[in-house]
Amino acid sequence: MSDQDTDSQNNEQQYEQPRYYAELVEQILSELESFFATGLEEMFKKADDHLFDSAQHATSTAEQNRLFEAMNALRESKQLIQHGFIDELSFYLQPVSELEKLPEKKKEKPKGGLGLVEQTEMDKMVALTGISSKAASDNAESISQLIKRLKELAQYNDHIFHGEALEPKIICDSLHDTAEKTQLEDDQRLVLYRYFDQVLVKKLGALYETLNDLMIAHGILPEIDYSMPDYEGGDYVEEGSEGGEEGAAEMPPTTTSPPVPPGGRRAFGSGMRGYGGSPMSGAPAGGAPMGGAPMGGAPMGGAPMGGAPMGGAAGSAPMSGGVAAPRRAFGSGMQGFNSAPQAYSAGAESSGGGPMADAGASQAQGPVGPASQVRQSIENFIGGSNADVMSGGGENYYSHQQVMTALTVLQEPAEDLSQTPLVFDANQIKKAVLSSIGETEGGAVTKAVHHVSEKTIDFIKLIFDAIIEEESITDEIKTLLLSLQIPVIKAAMIDSDFFVDDQHPARLLLDKITEAGVGVSEHTDPVYIEIEKVVRKLLSDYHEDVIAFEIALKELNRLTEEIYRKARETEAKSRKAVKMAHAKTVVLQEIRKITIGKELPHGIRTLVLKVWPSMMFNHYMENGKANDEWVELLMILQKIIESVQPLNTLQELEGLGLTYNDILTAAKGKLDLCRKNRNVIESVVEELSQTYEALMATTGLPDENEPQAEIPSLEGEASVGVSGVTEEVVSEIESEESIEELSEEERDFSLDRQEAMAEPEPEERDPEEVAREKISRLPEGVAPGAWFIVYNGEDKPVRRLKLAVILVQDATMVFVDHLGNVVIEKDAEEFTDEIDKGLSGIIMQHSVFDHALANALQSIER
């Protein structure tokens, strides 16, 4: 054998050697995934609770609306932010073999005014950069030790990441970069930052300690100076750069590095200090550093000479001679985060030519459990894998291609998809496949369909059975989902990763159809019509190329986005109309309280019945009534009404003479800020002044101690008794334009006659206190933006509606349909009672495919 062949064999042996501490690397990844998955979920929950609670106690309608809008924005961005954060962070958590050094972060100047949204009890505003700096300072010693231990671990297993990737600034920047890509407004991002600090950053110390203890337990013990931490949270310290760790300089010299294999990745095992040759070669001259490898050549607590880590889990590292699978990507073990890391947008380059590729599916953690476990359960059920079928399967079976061709024939879309039966008949599909193949074979069926293909159809049936039973999906949308049963069968037979890949476009399409059709309950619905177009096109175009699903998904997004853009606009108008109607009611109730038992001279009717209510309405719409300005408006109006009542005695006349100028001045001060036309304002002020002059000119009044004579009316003026006040309110404003038709500056007050004539009910408790109590009893998850099945009366079908707004003042819940139109209003207490009785209920927003897959797996494991 030539020397060249010997070198080649040696290199191949190096590539095939196992990576030591594989189990430890997996444990570290799992600890990180658990920490961030739990923390991100808790972060959004705390932010949501804070915003909802703040909205309940808002002092103005405008503030309440802002808080609800922020809550909805965070809910809508939750999944994007969670996935984006993991993608940002996962780039830095790639193996050192894929990323030789961490890229430099972009140096961005903080935006002016960037700070955390603080509660009133907190003392100061803190910037996101301040959060990371404080965390770095508080945990300097732990971070320094962690970086050294991870660098030490990298000498034995280059699947580990750089320790600097867990610095607080990297973690904080990952969230910041993610938030910058969303549509969140600045104040909404600041709420997010605040709870990111509380829930995640402040707990980093415990994470660092856990990881350090984990490595200590596995014998990763580099020489560490405990007297003074050398980490100050400054710029990244790159390996080999000036100011690098002392530990790097203390490494004993290694033998010549083996050649880099194709693809730019260095030889397997070449990063394991002391294991540059064969597994039995022991340590190089000079031995391993303190805590590295004891006698026998195995790293302390790590791998014995045989190769696999001591006590290692099955599958964590192969025995000597087997090729180790690539380390799974960070985040693949987190439910709902099974995606590959994205390329860093700043243009940083890694040693391997880019981010690490997707990890092996068998190592991933899918939404329904570990991918390897899911795969094994399904293969046990179907009795094999797709590979068994594609390889031919034997002479007694029809080929894979023949089965796929037959399924494509059966895929032909029906004339009317709305008539698709809500049933998955697996046996009928199998018979139809055989019949279709037989027609192409001279009319004779001479073979069978491979049992793996048949059982795959049976498993797909279990998935669709779960979809059929899902109450959160309407029958109209189920018909479209059931129309795709053949394409889904084909996708499962083509792609061996179909059941473990939660990003498969076929699965995403089913989820998108369900999401887009959440409020669809009729086949004539415009959203149904658009979805049907996409489904019909897919049924016509899809053969065996998965790109057809990707095209359908993009097309569905494009078609429905325009519809839902208009729906959002309609919903915004609906919310505004509801709030305006509510404001009208509140203003009318206050006017009733003030005018009851009073008479209203003709000269001030325009002021009291039109201009002043308009001013109160505008103020309430913008600021609510829990403020001093609202109280002042009511007090001045009350003084005006009381001051113009018929005079009975000389003493009352004298009292009016002392006060009417003050009342007139106060009224004019408020009216100067009114948005009404200046001529109208001057006119009502003049009329009020003339009314006072007429009252002051009253003669013939008795002394209060003398018997009262008949009270004269105002000369030249007519007055209205209490019974006529509400009629006057209506008659004065019915000729006005509606609020919706006026500009913001000209917005006026208008009332419905029936509402105006209603008598106020006696109040024993503060109605707003009662309302807050009702809202506090709403079940968890009931908040604007959530979807519900809403009880619509004994003899009417339930409706599928979205909660648009909760009016805190009277605990009214307003529901809209999927096109944004107001459908029904509910009292919070009434709705809580309906949910308790099962008449109404929340529609859970989850992946329909994942939910159905989980049910199918439970069925086969029973």
PDB file of N, CA, C and O in Angstrom, residues 796-851:
ATOM      1  N   LYS A 796     -81.275  30.614  17.085  1.00  0.00           N
ATOM      2  CA  LYS A 796     -80.371  31.070  16.034  1.00  0.00           C
ATOM      3  C   LYS A 796     -79.056  30.302  16.107  1.00  0.00           C
ATOM      4  O   LYS A 796     -78.630  29.897  17.181  1.00  0.00           O
ATOM      5  N   PRO A 797     -78.406  30.096  14.971  1.00  0.00           N
ATOM      6  CA  PRO A 797     -77.111  29.406  15.004  1.00  0.00           C
ATOM      7  C   PRO A 797     -76.043  30.280  15.657  1.00  0.00           C
ATOM      8  O   PRO A 797     -76.132  31.510  15.620  1.00  0.00           O
ATOM      9  N   VAL A 798     -75.057  29.622  16.255  1.00  0.00           N
ATOM     10  CA  VAL A 798     -73.957  30.378  16.854  1.00  0.00           C
ATOM     11  C   VAL A 798     -73.180  31.078  15.751  1.00  0.00           C
ATOM     12  O   VAL A 798     -73.190  30.659  14.595  1.00  0.00           O
ATOM     13  N   ARG A 799     -72.503  32.152  16.119  1.00  0.00           N
ATOM     14  CA  ARG A 799     -71.680  32.890  15.166  1.00  0.00           C
ATOM     15  C   ARG A 799     -70.213  32.734  15.532  1.00  0.00           C
ATOM     16  O   ARG A 799     -69.859  32.580  16.697  1.00  0.00           O
ATOM     17  N   ARG A 800     -69.348  32.821  14.542  1.00  0.00           N
ATOM     18  CA  ARG A 800     -67.894  32.754  14.740  1.00  0.00           C
ATOM     19  C   ARG A 800     -67.377  34.178  14.577  1.00  0.00           C
ATOM     20  O   ARG A 800     -67.284  34.696  13.464  1.00  0.00           O
ATOM     21  N   LEU A 801     -67.034  34.803  15.701  1.00  0.00           N
ATOM     22  CA  LEU A 801     -66.756  36.227  15.697  1.00  0.00           C
ATOM     23  C   LEU A 801     -65.479  36.553  16.456  1.00  0.00           C
ATOM     24  O   LEU A 801     -65.021  35.781  17.305  1.00  0.00           O
ATOM     25  N   LYS A 802     -64.927  37.704  16.145  1.00  0.00           N
ATOM     26  CA  LYS A 802     -63.736  38.195  16.828  1.00  0.00           C
ATOM     27  C   LYS A 802     -64.128  39.306  17.793  1.00  0.00           C
ATOM     28  O   LYS A 802     -64.946  40.167  17.460  1.00  0.00           O
ATOM     29  N   LEU A 803     -63.536  39.264  18.976  1.00  0.00           N
ATOM     30  CA  LEU A 803     -63.775  40.326  19.950  1.00  0.00           C
ATOM     31  C   LEU A 803     -62.988  41.556  19.514  1.00  0.00           C
ATOM     32  O   LEU A 803     -61.761  41.536  19.457  1.00  0.00           O
ATOM     33  N   ALA A 804     -63.714  42.641  19.199  1.00  0.00           N
ATOM     34  CA  ALA A 804     -63.063  43.847  18.684  1.00  0.00           C
ATOM     35  C   ALA A 804     -62.663  44.795  19.796  1.00  0.00           C
ATOM     36  O   ALA A 804     -61.580  45.377  19.769  1.00  0.00           O
ATOM     37  N   VAL A 805     -63.523  44.966  20.782  1.00  0.00           N
ATOM     38  CA  VAL A 805     -63.236  45.932  21.834  1.00  0.00           C
ATOM     39  C   VAL A 805     -64.061  45.596  23.065  1.00  0.00           C
ATOM     40  O   VAL A 805     -65.165  45.047  22.966  1.00  0.00           O
ATOM     41  N   ILE A 806     -63.521  45.895  24.229  1.00  0.00           N
ATOM     42  CA  ILE A 806     -64.256  45.814  25.492  1.00  0.00           C
ATOM     43  C   ILE A 806     -64.388  47.231  26.018  1.00  0.00           C
ATOM     44  O   ILE A 806     -63.381  47.915  26.255  1.00  0.00           O
ATOM     45  N   LEU A 807     -65.621  47.702  26.183  1.00  0.00           N
ATOM     46  CA  LEU A 807     -65.857  49.034  26.717  1.00  0.00           C
ATOM     47  C   LEU A 807     -65.824  48.945  28.235  1.00  0.00           C
ATOM     48  O   LEU A 807     -66.737  48.413  28.865  1.00  0.00           O
ATOM     49  N   VAL A 808     -64.768  49.463  28.802  1.00  0.00           N
ATOM     50  CA  VAL A 808     -64.515  49.283  30.225  1.00  0.00           C
ATOM     51  C   VAL A 808     -65.577  49.968  31.080  1.00  0.00           C
ATOM     52  O   VAL A 808     -65.940  49.479  32.148  1.00  0.00           O
ATOM     53  N   GLN A 809     -66.123  51.099  30.608  1.00  0.00           N
ATOM     54  CA  GLN A 809     -67.054  51.851  31.438  1.00  0.00           C
ATOM     55  C   GLN A 809     -68.323  51.079  31.766  1.00  0.00           C
ATOM     56  O   GLN A 809     -68.884  51.221  32.843  1.00  0.00           O
ATOM     57  N   ASP A 810     -68.797  50.244  30.831  1.00  0.00           N
ATOM     58  CA  ASP A 810     -70.033  49.498  31.104  1.00  0.00           C
ATOM     59  C   ASP A 810     -69.895  48.004  30.803  1.00  0.00           C
ATOM     60  O   ASP A 810     -70.885  47.290  30.730  1.00  0.00           O
ATOM     61  N   ALA A 811     -68.663  47.512  30.648  1.00  0.00           N
ATOM     62  CA  ALA A 811     -68.384  46.080  30.445  1.00  0.00           C
ATOM     63  C   ALA A 811     -69.097  45.517  29.231  1.00  0.00           C
ATOM     64  O   ALA A 811     -69.544  44.372  29.231  1.00  0.00           O
ATOM     65  N   THR A 812     -69.185  46.317  28.176  1.00  0.00           N
ATOM     66  CA  THR A 812     -69.789  45.843  26.935  1.00  0.00           C
ATOM     67  C   THR A 812     -68.710  45.258  26.031  1.00  0.00           C
ATOM     68  O   THR A 812     -67.666  45.878  25.813  1.00  0.00           O
ATOM     69  N   MET A 813     -68.963  44.052  25.502  1.00  0.00           N
ATOM     70  CA  MET A 813     -68.044  43.388  24.593  1.00  0.00           C
ATOM     71  C   MET A 813     -68.628  43.450  23.185  1.00  0.00           C
ATOM     72  O   MET A 813     -69.778  43.047  22.972  1.00  0.00           O
ATOM     73  N   VAL A 814     -67.856  43.971  22.250  1.00  0.00           N
ATOM     74  CA  VAL A 814     -68.336  44.148  20.880  1.00  0.00           C
ATOM     75  C   VAL A 814     -67.638  43.145  19.969  1.00  0.00           C
ATOM     76  O   VAL A 814     -66.405  43.101  19.923  1.00  0.00           O
ATOM     77  N   PHE A 815     -68.420  42.341  19.259  1.00  0.00           N
ATOM     78  CA  PHE A 815     -67.884  41.296  18.386  1.00  0.00           C
ATOM     79  C   PHE A 815     -68.106  41.669  16.925  1.00  0.00           C
ATOM     80  O   PHE A 815     -69.174  42.180  16.554  1.00  0.00           O
ATOM     81  N   VAL A 816     -67.095  41.382  16.098  1.00  0.00           N
ATOM     82  CA  VAL A 816     -67.196  41.635  14.652  1.00  0.00           C
ATOM     83  C   VAL A 816     -66.986  40.336  13.894  1.00  0.00           C
ATOM     84  O   VAL A 816     -66.399  39.389  14.415  1.00  0.00           O
ATOM     85  N   ASP A 817     -67.456  40.302  12.649  1.00  0.00           N
ATOM     86  CA  ASP A 817     -67.214  39.122  11.818  1.00  0.00           C
ATOM     87  C   ASP A 817     -65.842  39.233  11.161  1.00  0.00           C
ATOM     88  O   ASP A 817     -65.099  40.193  11.398  1.00  0.00           O
ATOM     89  N   HIS A 818     -65.511  38.259  10.322  1.00  0.00           N
ATOM     90  CA  HIS A 818     -64.172  38.226   9.733  1.00  0.00           C
ATOM     91  C   HIS A 818     -63.962  39.311   8.689  1.00  0.00           C
ATOM     92  O   HIS A 818     -62.845  39.507   8.220  1.00  0.00           O
ATOM     93  N   LEU A 819     -65.024  40.038   8.342  1.00  0.00           N
ATOM     94  CA  LEU A 819     -64.899  41.165   7.429  1.00  0.00           C
ATOM     95  C   LEU A 819     -64.909  42.494   8.161  1.00  0.00           C
ATOM     96  O   LEU A 819     -64.909  43.550   7.537  1.00  0.00           O
ATOM     97  N   GLY A 820     -64.946  42.430   9.498  1.00  0.00           N
ATOM     98  CA  GLY A 820     -64.836  43.641  10.302  1.00  0.00           C
ATOM     99  C   GLY A 820     -66.137  44.305  10.678  1.00  0.00           C
ATOM    100  O   GLY A 820     -66.130  45.379  11.294  1.00  0.00           O
ATOM    101  N   ASN A 821     -67.275  43.708  10.322  1.00  0.00           N
ATOM    102  CA  ASN A 821     -68.570  44.312  10.607  1.00  0.00           C
ATOM    103  C   ASN A 821     -69.055  43.930  12.005  1.00  0.00           C
ATOM    104  O   ASN A 821     -68.955  42.760  12.405  1.00  0.00           O
ATOM    105  N   VAL A 822     -69.604  44.899  12.735  1.00  0.00           N
ATOM    106  CA  VAL A 822     -70.150  44.617  14.052  1.00  0.00           C
ATOM    107  C   VAL A 822     -71.358  43.698  13.914  1.00  0.00           C
ATOM    108  O   VAL A 822     -72.259  43.944  13.112  1.00  0.00           O
ATOM    109  N   VAL A 823     -71.368  42.621  14.705  1.00  0.00           N
ATOM    110  CA  VAL A 823     -72.446  41.642  14.637  1.00  0.00           C
ATOM    111  C   VAL A 823     -73.288  41.645  15.908  1.00  0.00           C
ATOM    112  O   VAL A 823     -74.509  41.630  15.864  1.00  0.00           O
ATOM    113  N   ILE A 824     -72.616  41.683  17.040  1.00  0.00           N
ATOM    114  CA  ILE A 824     -73.349  41.557  18.292  1.00  0.00           C
ATOM    115  C   ILE A 824     -72.558  42.197  19.426  1.00  0.00           C
ATOM    116  O   ILE A 824     -71.338  42.281  19.367  1.00  0.00           O
ATOM    117  N   GLU A 825     -73.305  42.680  20.436  1.00  0.00           N
ATOM    118  CA  GLU A 825     -72.690  43.194  21.648  1.00  0.00           C
ATOM    119  C   GLU A 825     -73.148  42.332  22.817  1.00  0.00           C
ATOM    120  O   GLU A 825     -74.296  41.892  22.858  1.00  0.00           O
ATOM    121  N   LYS A 826     -72.233  42.104  23.738  1.00  0.00           N
ATOM    122  CA  LYS A 826     -72.539  41.257  24.889  1.00  0.00           C
ATOM    123  C   LYS A 826     -72.091  41.947  26.168  1.00  0.00           C
ATOM    124  O   LYS A 826     -71.032  42.578  26.206  1.00  0.00           O
ATOM    125  N   ASP A 827     -72.886  41.794  27.213  1.00  0.00           N
ATOM    126  CA  ASP A 827     -72.444  42.201  28.536  1.00  0.00           C
ATOM    127  C   ASP A 827     -71.416  41.188  29.027  1.00  0.00           C
ATOM    128  O   ASP A 827     -71.588  39.975  28.847  1.00  0.00           O
ATOM    129  N   ALA A 828     -70.331  41.658  29.638  1.00  0.00           N
ATOM    130  CA  ALA A 828     -69.241  40.766  30.058  1.00  0.00           C
ATOM    131  C   ALA A 828     -69.745  39.686  31.008  1.00  0.00           C
ATOM    132  O   ALA A 828     -69.312  38.529  30.929  1.00  0.00           O
ATOM    133  N   GLU A 829     -70.638  40.047  31.909  1.00  0.00           N
ATOM    134  CA  GLU A 829     -71.168  39.060  32.852  1.00  0.00           C
ATOM    135  C   GLU A 829     -72.004  38.012  32.124  1.00  0.00           C
ATOM    136  O   GLU A 829     -71.897  36.805  32.393  1.00  0.00           O
ATOM    137  N   GLU A 830     -72.782  38.468  31.164  1.00  0.00           N
ATOM    138  CA  GLU A 830     -73.597  37.550  30.359  1.00  0.00           C
ATOM    139  C   GLU A 830     -72.719  36.600  29.560  1.00  0.00           C
ATOM    140  O   GLU A 830     -72.973  35.396  29.478  1.00  0.00           O
ATOM    141  N   PHE A 831     -71.634  37.130  28.980  1.00  0.00           N
ATOM    142  CA  PHE A 831     -70.756  36.298  28.168  1.00  0.00           C
ATOM    143  C   PHE A 831     -70.013  35.278  29.031  1.00  0.00           C
ATOM    144  O   PHE A 831     -69.836  34.127  28.622  1.00  0.00           O
ATOM    145  N   THR A 832     -69.587  35.696  30.212  1.00  0.00           N
ATOM    146  CA  THR A 832     -68.938  34.759  31.135  1.00  0.00           C
ATOM    147  C   THR A 832     -69.870  33.614  31.480  1.00  0.00           C
ATOM    148  O   THR A 832     -69.466  32.442  31.507  1.00  0.00           O
ATOM    149  N   ASP A 833     -71.131  33.935  31.707  1.00  0.00           N
ATOM    150  CA  ASP A 833     -72.125  32.908  32.030  1.00  0.00           C
ATOM    151  C   ASP A 833     -72.324  31.963  30.853  1.00  0.00           C
ATOM    152  O   ASP A 833     -72.446  30.747  31.032  1.00  0.00           O
ATOM    153  N   GLU A 834     -72.329  32.497  29.630  1.00  0.00           N
ATOM    154  CA  GLU A 834     -72.498  31.649  28.439  1.00  0.00           C
ATOM    155  C   GLU A 834     -71.317  30.697  28.276  1.00  0.00           C
ATOM    156  O   GLU A 834     -71.500  29.525  27.899  1.00  0.00           O
ATOM    157  N   ILE A 835     -70.116  31.190  28.547  1.00  0.00           N
ATOM    158  CA  ILE A 835     -68.937  30.316  28.449  1.00  0.00           C
ATOM    159  C   ILE A 835     -69.004  29.223  29.500  1.00  0.00           C
ATOM    160  O   ILE A 835     -68.713  28.049  29.230  1.00  0.00           O
ATOM    161  N   ASP A 836     -69.405  29.578  30.719  1.00  0.00           N
ATOM    162  CA  ASP A 836     -69.518  28.585  31.790  1.00  0.00           C
ATOM    163  C   ASP A 836     -70.530  27.499  31.431  1.00  0.00           C
ATOM    164  O   ASP A 836     -70.345  26.317  31.776  1.00  0.00           O
ATOM    165  N   LYS A 837     -71.587  27.860  30.714  1.00  0.00           N
ATOM    166  CA  LYS A 837     -72.629  26.901  30.338  1.00  0.00           C
ATOM    167  C   LYS A 837     -72.315  26.177  29.034  1.00  0.00           C
ATOM    168  O   LYS A 837     -73.068  25.290  28.625  1.00  0.00           O
ATOM    169  N   GLY A 838     -71.233  26.576  28.368  1.00  0.00           N
ATOM    170  CA  GLY A 838     -70.863  25.934  27.109  1.00  0.00           C
ATOM    171  C   GLY A 838     -71.619  26.460  25.912  1.00  0.00           C
ATOM    172  O   GLY A 838     -71.543  25.886  24.819  1.00  0.00           O
ATOM    173  N   LEU A 839     -72.354  27.567  26.077  1.00  0.00           N
ATOM    174  CA  LEU A 839     -73.096  28.140  24.951  1.00  0.00           C
ATOM    175  C   LEU A 839     -72.154  28.917  24.032  1.00  0.00           C
ATOM    176  O   LEU A 839     -72.340  28.943  22.817  1.00  0.00           O
ATOM    177  N   SER A 840     -71.175  29.589  24.606  1.00  0.00           N
ATOM    178  CA  SER A 840     -70.151  30.303  23.850  1.00  0.00           C
ATOM    179  C   SER A 840     -68.790  29.727  24.244  1.00  0.00           C
ATOM    180  O   SER A 840     -68.670  29.062  25.276  1.00  0.00           O
ATOM    181  N   GLY A 841     -67.785  29.989  23.445  1.00  0.00           N
ATOM    182  CA  GLY A 841     -66.459  29.459  23.762  1.00  0.00           C
ATOM    183  C   GLY A 841     -65.391  30.053  22.875  1.00  0.00           C
ATOM    184  O   GLY A 841     -65.678  30.549  21.781  1.00  0.00           O
ATOM    185  N   ILE A 842     -64.155  30.010  23.345  1.00  0.00           N
ATOM    186  CA  ILE A 842     -63.033  30.559  22.589  1.00  0.00           C
ATOM    187  C   ILE A 842     -62.607  29.566  21.508  1.00  0.00           C
ATOM    188  O   ILE A 842     -62.682  28.347  21.702  1.00  0.00           O
ATOM    189  N   ILE A 843     -62.216  30.078  20.362  1.00  0.00           N
ATOM    190  CA  ILE A 843     -61.681  29.255  19.273  1.00  0.00           C
ATOM    191  C   ILE A 843     -60.166  29.256  19.412  1.00  0.00           C
ATOM    192  O   ILE A 843     -59.515  30.283  19.257  1.00  0.00           O
ATOM    193  N   MET A 844     -59.609  28.096  19.741  1.00  0.00           N
ATOM    194  CA  MET A 844     -58.173  28.007  19.952  1.00  0.00           C
ATOM    195  C   MET A 844     -57.437  28.180  18.622  1.00  0.00           C
ATOM    196  O   MET A 844     -57.785  27.546  17.633  1.00  0.00           O
ATOM    197  N   GLN A 845     -56.448  29.048  18.636  1.00  0.00           N
ATOM    198  CA  GLN A 845     -55.648  29.288  17.439  1.00  0.00           C
ATOM    199  C   GLN A 845     -54.398  28.414  17.482  1.00  0.00           C
ATOM    200  O   GLN A 845     -53.427  28.723  18.160  1.00  0.00           O
ATOM    201  N   HIS A 846     -54.454  27.285  16.807  1.00  0.00           N
ATOM    202  CA  HIS A 846     -53.304  26.394  16.772  1.00  0.00           C
ATOM    203  C   HIS A 846     -53.144  25.820  15.371  1.00  0.00           C
ATOM    204  O   HIS A 846     -54.020  25.981  14.527  1.00  0.00           O
ATOM    205  N   SER A 847     -52.026  25.166  15.153  1.00  0.00           N
ATOM    206  CA  SER A 847     -51.803  24.515  13.871  1.00  0.00           C
ATOM    207  C   SER A 847     -52.771  23.348  13.746  1.00  0.00           C
ATOM    208  O   SER A 847     -52.725  22.409  14.543  1.00  0.00           O
ATOM    209  N   VAL A 848     -53.635  23.403  12.761  1.00  0.00           N
ATOM    210  CA  VAL A 848     -54.627  22.338  12.604  1.00  0.00           C
ATOM    211  C   VAL A 848     -53.954  21.016  12.286  1.00  0.00           C
ATOM    212  O   VAL A 848     -54.376  19.953  12.765  1.00  0.00           O
ATOM    213  N   PHE A 849     -52.862  21.065  11.511  1.00  0.00           N
ATOM    214  CA  PHE A 849     -52.189  19.813  11.157  1.00  0.00           C
ATOM    215  C   PHE A 849     -51.481  19.226  12.372  1.00  0.00           C
ATOM    216  O   PHE A 849     -51.580  18.021  12.625  1.00  0.00           O
ATOM    217  N   ASP A 850     -50.764  20.059  13.125  1.00  0.00           N
ATOM    218  CA  ASP A 850     -50.060  19.553  14.301  1.00  0.00           C
ATOM    219  C   ASP A 850     -51.036  18.959  15.308  1.00  0.00           C
ATOM    220  O   ASP A 850     -50.768  17.921  15.922  1.00  0.00           O
ATOM    221  N   HIS A 851     -52.161  19.636  15.488  1.00  0.00           N
ATOM    222  CA  HIS A 851     -53.174  19.149  16.432  1.00  0.00           C
ATOM    223  C   HIS A 851     -53.723  17.802  15.972  1.00  0.00           C
ATOM    224  O   HIS A 851     -53.874  16.866  16.769  1.00  0.00           O
TER     225      HIS A 851
END
